[in-house]
Amino acid sequence: MSPESAARLKALQAAPMNSWVALSEDESRIVAVGSDYAEVSAKADATGEPDVLILKTPPSWSPFSV
């Protein structure tokens, strides 16, 4: 696993479940959390972090096969 992928995975594992999160441009840290897209987007904008990645975390993590 690349260092970038490891940093992203660590950040996502720390994210609250069933929430919207904004990751930093390099996807290594959470810069904002909210209950909906608009809330997390506004919080991310307020941080001044450029080019955040906003995503929704699942209610729970589950294993999957490829």
Short mmCIF file of N, CA, C and O in Angstrom, two decimals:
data_model
loop_
_atom_site.label_atom_id
_atom_site.label_comp_id
_atom_site.label_asym_id
_atom_site.label_seq_id
_atom_site.Cartn_x
_atom_site.Cartn_y
_atom_site.Cartn_z
N MET A 1 0.85 -1.17 0.00
CA MET A 1 0.00 0.00 0.00
C MET A 1 0.89 1.23 0.00
O MET A 1 1.85 1.31 0.76
N SER A 2 0.56 2.18 -0.84
CA SER A 2 1.35 3.41 -0.93
C SER A 2 1.16 4.26 0.34
O SER A 2 0.14 4.13 1.02
N PRO A 3 2.12 5.12 0.65
CA PRO A 3 1.96 5.99 1.82
C PRO A 3 0.71 6.88 1.72
O PRO A 3 0.05 7.13 2.73
N GLU A 4 0.37 7.32 0.50
CA GLU A 4 -0.82 8.15 0.32
C GLU A 4 -2.09 7.36 0.64
O GLU A 4 -3.00 7.86 1.28
N SER A 5 -2.13 6.12 0.18
CA SER A 5 -3.30 5.27 0.46
C SER A 5 -3.41 4.97 1.94
O SER A 5 -4.51 4.95 2.49
N ALA A 6 -2.29 4.74 2.59
CA ALA A 6 -2.29 4.46 4.03
C ALA A 6 -2.79 5.66 4.81
O ALA A 6 -3.57 5.51 5.76
N ALA A 7 -2.39 6.86 4.42
CA ALA A 7 -2.83 8.08 5.11
C ALA A 7 -4.34 8.27 4.92
O ALA A 7 -5.05 8.63 5.86
N ARG A 8 -4.84 8.04 3.71
CA ARG A 8 -6.28 8.16 3.43
C ARG A 8 -7.06 7.15 4.26
O ARG A 8 -8.09 7.48 4.86
N LEU A 9 -6.60 5.91 4.31
CA LEU A 9 -7.28 4.87 5.07
C LEU A 9 -7.32 5.22 6.54
O LEU A 9 -8.35 5.09 7.20
N LYS A 10 -6.22 5.72 7.08
CA LYS A 10 -6.17 6.10 8.49
C LYS A 10 -7.17 7.22 8.78
O LYS A 10 -7.88 7.19 9.78
N ALA A 11 -7.25 8.21 7.89
CA ALA A 11 -8.20 9.32 8.07
C ALA A 11 -9.63 8.80 8.02
O ALA A 11 -10.46 9.19 8.85
N LEU A 12 -9.94 7.94 7.06
CA LEU A 12 -11.30 7.42 6.94
C LEU A 12 -11.68 6.55 8.13
O LEU A 12 -12.83 6.57 8.58
N GLN A 13 -10.74 5.79 8.66
CA GLN A 13 -11.04 4.96 9.83
C GLN A 13 -11.34 5.82 11.05
O GLN A 13 -12.07 5.40 11.94
N ALA A 14 -10.79 7.02 11.10
CA ALA A 14 -11.04 7.93 12.22
C ALA A 14 -12.32 8.74 12.05
O ALA A 14 -12.79 9.38 12.99
N ALA A 15 -12.90 8.71 10.86
CA ALA A 15 -14.09 9.50 10.57
C ALA A 15 -15.31 8.93 11.28
O ALA A 15 -15.45 7.71 11.39
N PRO A 16 -16.21 9.80 11.74
CA PRO A 16 -17.44 9.29 12.34
C PRO A 16 -18.31 8.58 11.31
O PRO A 16 -18.37 9.00 10.15
N MET A 17 -18.97 7.54 11.74
CA MET A 17 -19.85 6.78 10.86
C MET A 17 -21.10 7.59 10.53
O MET A 17 -21.55 8.41 11.33
N ASN A 18 -21.63 7.34 9.34
CA ASN A 18 -22.88 7.94 8.87
C ASN A 18 -22.84 9.47 8.94
O ASN A 18 -23.79 10.12 9.36
N SER A 19 -21.72 10.04 8.52
CA SER A 19 -21.53 11.49 8.50
C SER A 19 -20.94 11.91 7.17
O SER A 19 -20.42 11.10 6.42
N TRP A 20 -21.01 13.19 6.90
CA TRP A 20 -20.32 13.77 5.76
C TRP A 20 -18.99 14.28 6.26
O TRP A 20 -18.91 14.90 7.33
N VAL A 21 -17.92 14.00 5.53
CA VAL A 21 -16.59 14.45 5.92
C VAL A 21 -15.90 15.11 4.73
O VAL A 21 -16.16 14.77 3.58
N ALA A 22 -15.04 16.06 5.04
CA ALA A 22 -14.22 16.71 4.02
C ALA A 22 -12.77 16.35 4.32
O ALA A 22 -12.29 16.57 5.44
N LEU A 23 -12.10 15.76 3.35
CA LEU A 23 -10.69 15.41 3.48
C LEU A 23 -9.85 16.50 2.84
O LEU A 23 -10.26 17.13 1.86
N SER A 24 -8.65 16.68 3.37
CA SER A 24 -7.71 17.65 2.83
C SER A 24 -7.37 17.31 1.38
O SER A 24 -7.64 16.20 0.91
N GLU A 25 -6.75 18.26 0.70
CA GLU A 25 -6.41 18.07 -0.71
C GLU A 25 -5.60 16.79 -0.94
O GLU A 25 -5.81 16.07 -1.91
N ASP A 26 -4.68 16.49 -0.02
CA ASP A 26 -3.88 15.27 -0.17
C ASP A 26 -4.57 14.04 0.44
O ASP A 26 -4.01 12.95 0.46
N GLU A 27 -5.80 14.23 0.95
CA GLU A 27 -6.63 13.15 1.50
C GLU A 27 -6.01 12.48 2.72
O GLU A 27 -6.33 11.34 3.04
N SER A 28 -5.15 13.19 3.45
CA SER A 28 -4.48 12.59 4.60
C SER A 28 -5.12 12.94 5.93
O SER A 28 -4.79 12.34 6.95
N ARG A 29 -6.05 13.93 5.93
CA ARG A 29 -6.67 14.32 7.20
C ARG A 29 -8.07 14.87 6.96
O ARG A 29 -8.40 15.35 5.89
N ILE A 30 -8.87 14.76 8.00
CA ILE A 30 -10.24 15.29 7.97
C ILE A 30 -10.17 16.76 8.34
O ILE A 30 -9.58 17.13 9.36
N VAL A 31 -10.76 17.61 7.51
CA VAL A 31 -10.78 19.05 7.80
C VAL A 31 -12.14 19.54 8.26
O VAL A 31 -12.24 20.61 8.87
N ALA A 32 -13.20 18.76 8.02
CA ALA A 32 -14.54 19.15 8.47
C ALA A 32 -15.44 17.92 8.52
O ALA A 32 -15.25 16.98 7.76
N VAL A 33 -16.42 17.97 9.41
CA VAL A 33 -17.43 16.91 9.55
C VAL A 33 -18.78 17.59 9.69
O VAL A 33 -18.90 18.62 10.34
N GLY A 34 -19.81 17.00 9.08
CA GLY A 34 -21.15 17.55 9.19
C GLY A 34 -22.21 16.49 9.02
O GLY A 34 -21.93 15.37 8.61
N SER A 35 -23.45 16.87 9.34
CA SER A 35 -24.55 15.91 9.22
C SER A 35 -25.15 15.87 7.82
O SER A 35 -25.89 14.96 7.49
N ASP A 36 -24.82 16.90 6.99
CA ASP A 36 -25.26 16.89 5.60
C ASP A 36 -24.20 17.59 4.74
O ASP A 36 -23.26 18.18 5.25
N TYR A 37 -24.41 17.49 3.43
CA TYR A 37 -23.42 18.03 2.49
C TYR A 37 -23.22 19.53 2.68
O TYR A 37 -22.10 20.02 2.70
N ALA A 38 -24.31 20.26 2.81
CA ALA A 38 -24.22 21.72 2.94
C ALA A 38 -23.41 22.11 4.18
O ALA A 38 -22.58 23.03 4.12
N GLU A 39 -23.66 21.43 5.28
CA GLU A 39 -22.94 21.75 6.52
C GLU A 39 -21.44 21.49 6.39
O GLU A 39 -20.62 22.33 6.74
N VAL A 40 -21.07 20.33 5.89
CA VAL A 40 -19.64 20.02 5.78
C VAL A 40 -18.97 20.91 4.73
O VAL A 40 -17.81 21.31 4.90
N SER A 41 -19.69 21.25 3.68
CA SER A 41 -19.13 22.14 2.66
C SER A 41 -18.84 23.52 3.25
O SER A 41 -17.77 24.10 3.00
N ALA A 42 -19.78 24.06 4.02
CA ALA A 42 -19.59 25.37 4.64
C ALA A 42 -18.43 25.34 5.63
O ALA A 42 -17.60 26.27 5.67
N LYS A 43 -18.35 24.29 6.42
CA LYS A 43 -17.25 24.17 7.39
C LYS A 43 -15.91 24.04 6.67
O LYS A 43 -14.91 24.62 7.11
N ALA A 44 -15.88 23.28 5.59
CA ALA A 44 -14.64 23.11 4.84
C ALA A 44 -14.21 24.43 4.22
O ALA A 44 -13.02 24.79 4.25
N ASP A 45 -15.17 25.18 3.67
CA ASP A 45 -14.86 26.49 3.10
C ASP A 45 -14.26 27.42 4.16
O ASP A 45 -13.33 28.18 3.87
N ALA A 46 -14.78 27.35 5.38
CA ALA A 46 -14.31 28.21 6.45
C ALA A 46 -12.87 27.91 6.86
O ALA A 46 -12.18 28.78 7.40
N THR A 47 -12.40 26.69 6.59
CA THR A 47 -11.02 26.35 6.95
C THR A 47 -10.02 26.94 5.98
O THR A 47 -8.84 27.05 6.30
N GLY A 48 -10.48 27.26 4.77
CA GLY A 48 -9.57 27.77 3.75
C GLY A 48 -8.77 26.69 3.04
O GLY A 48 -7.93 26.97 2.19
N GLU A 49 -9.05 25.45 3.37
CA GLU A 49 -8.35 24.31 2.73
C GLU A 49 -8.78 24.25 1.26
O GLU A 49 -9.97 24.19 0.95
N PRO A 50 -7.83 24.26 0.32
CA PRO A 50 -8.20 24.19 -1.10
C PRO A 50 -8.53 22.77 -1.54
O PRO A 50 -7.98 21.80 -1.02
N ASP A 51 -9.45 22.65 -2.45
CA ASP A 51 -9.74 21.38 -3.13
C ASP A 51 -9.98 20.21 -2.19
O ASP A 51 -9.34 19.16 -2.28
N VAL A 52 -10.93 20.36 -1.28
CA VAL A 52 -11.26 19.25 -0.38
C VAL A 52 -12.04 18.17 -1.13
O VAL A 52 -12.65 18.43 -2.17
N LEU A 53 -12.00 16.98 -0.59
CA LEU A 53 -12.79 15.86 -1.10
C LEU A 53 -13.90 15.61 -0.08
O LEU A 53 -13.61 15.31 1.08
N ILE A 54 -15.15 15.76 -0.49
CA ILE A 54 -16.28 15.55 0.42
C ILE A 54 -16.92 14.21 0.09
O ILE A 54 -17.18 13.90 -1.06
N LEU A 55 -17.14 13.43 1.16
CA LEU A 55 -17.78 12.13 0.97
C LEU A 55 -18.61 11.77 2.18
O LEU A 55 -18.49 12.36 3.24
N LYS A 56 -19.48 10.79 1.99
CA LYS A 56 -20.37 10.30 3.05
C LYS A 56 -19.83 8.99 3.56
O LYS A 56 -19.54 8.08 2.78
N THR A 57 -19.67 8.88 4.87
CA THR A 57 -19.21 7.62 5.44
C THR A 57 -20.43 6.70 5.63
O THR A 57 -21.54 7.17 5.83
N PRO A 58 -20.20 5.40 5.59
CA PRO A 58 -21.32 4.46 5.74
C PRO A 58 -21.77 4.37 7.20
O PRO A 58 -21.04 4.77 8.11
N PRO A 59 -22.96 3.81 7.44
CA PRO A 59 -23.42 3.61 8.82
C PRO A 59 -22.49 2.68 9.61
O PRO A 59 -22.36 2.80 10.81
N SER A 60 -21.85 1.76 8.91
CA SER A 60 -20.86 0.88 9.54
C SER A 60 -19.94 0.34 8.45
O SER A 60 -20.33 0.27 7.28
N TRP A 61 -18.72 0.02 8.83
CA TRP A 61 -17.78 -0.56 7.86
C TRP A 61 -18.06 -2.04 7.75
O TRP A 61 -18.32 -2.71 8.74
N SER A 62 -18.05 -2.56 6.54
CA SER A 62 -18.25 -3.98 6.35
C SER A 62 -17.23 -4.50 5.35
O SER A 62 -16.86 -3.80 4.41
N PRO A 63 -16.77 -5.70 5.56
CA PRO A 63 -15.79 -6.28 4.62
C PRO A 63 -16.45 -6.58 3.28
O PRO A 63 -17.65 -6.79 3.20
N PHE A 64 -15.66 -6.56 2.24
CA PHE A 64 -16.17 -6.91 0.93
C PHE A 64 -15.09 -7.66 0.15
O PHE A 64 -13.93 -7.62 0.48
N SER A 65 -15.51 -8.36 -0.88
CA SER A 65 -14.57 -9.09 -1.73
C SER A 65 -14.55 -8.46 -3.11
O SER A 65 -15.52 -7.94 -3.58
N VAL A 66 -13.42 -8.59 -3.71
CA VAL A 66 -13.29 -8.06 -5.07
C VAL A 66 -13.38 -9.21 -6.05
O VAL A 66 -12.94 -10.28 -5.83
#
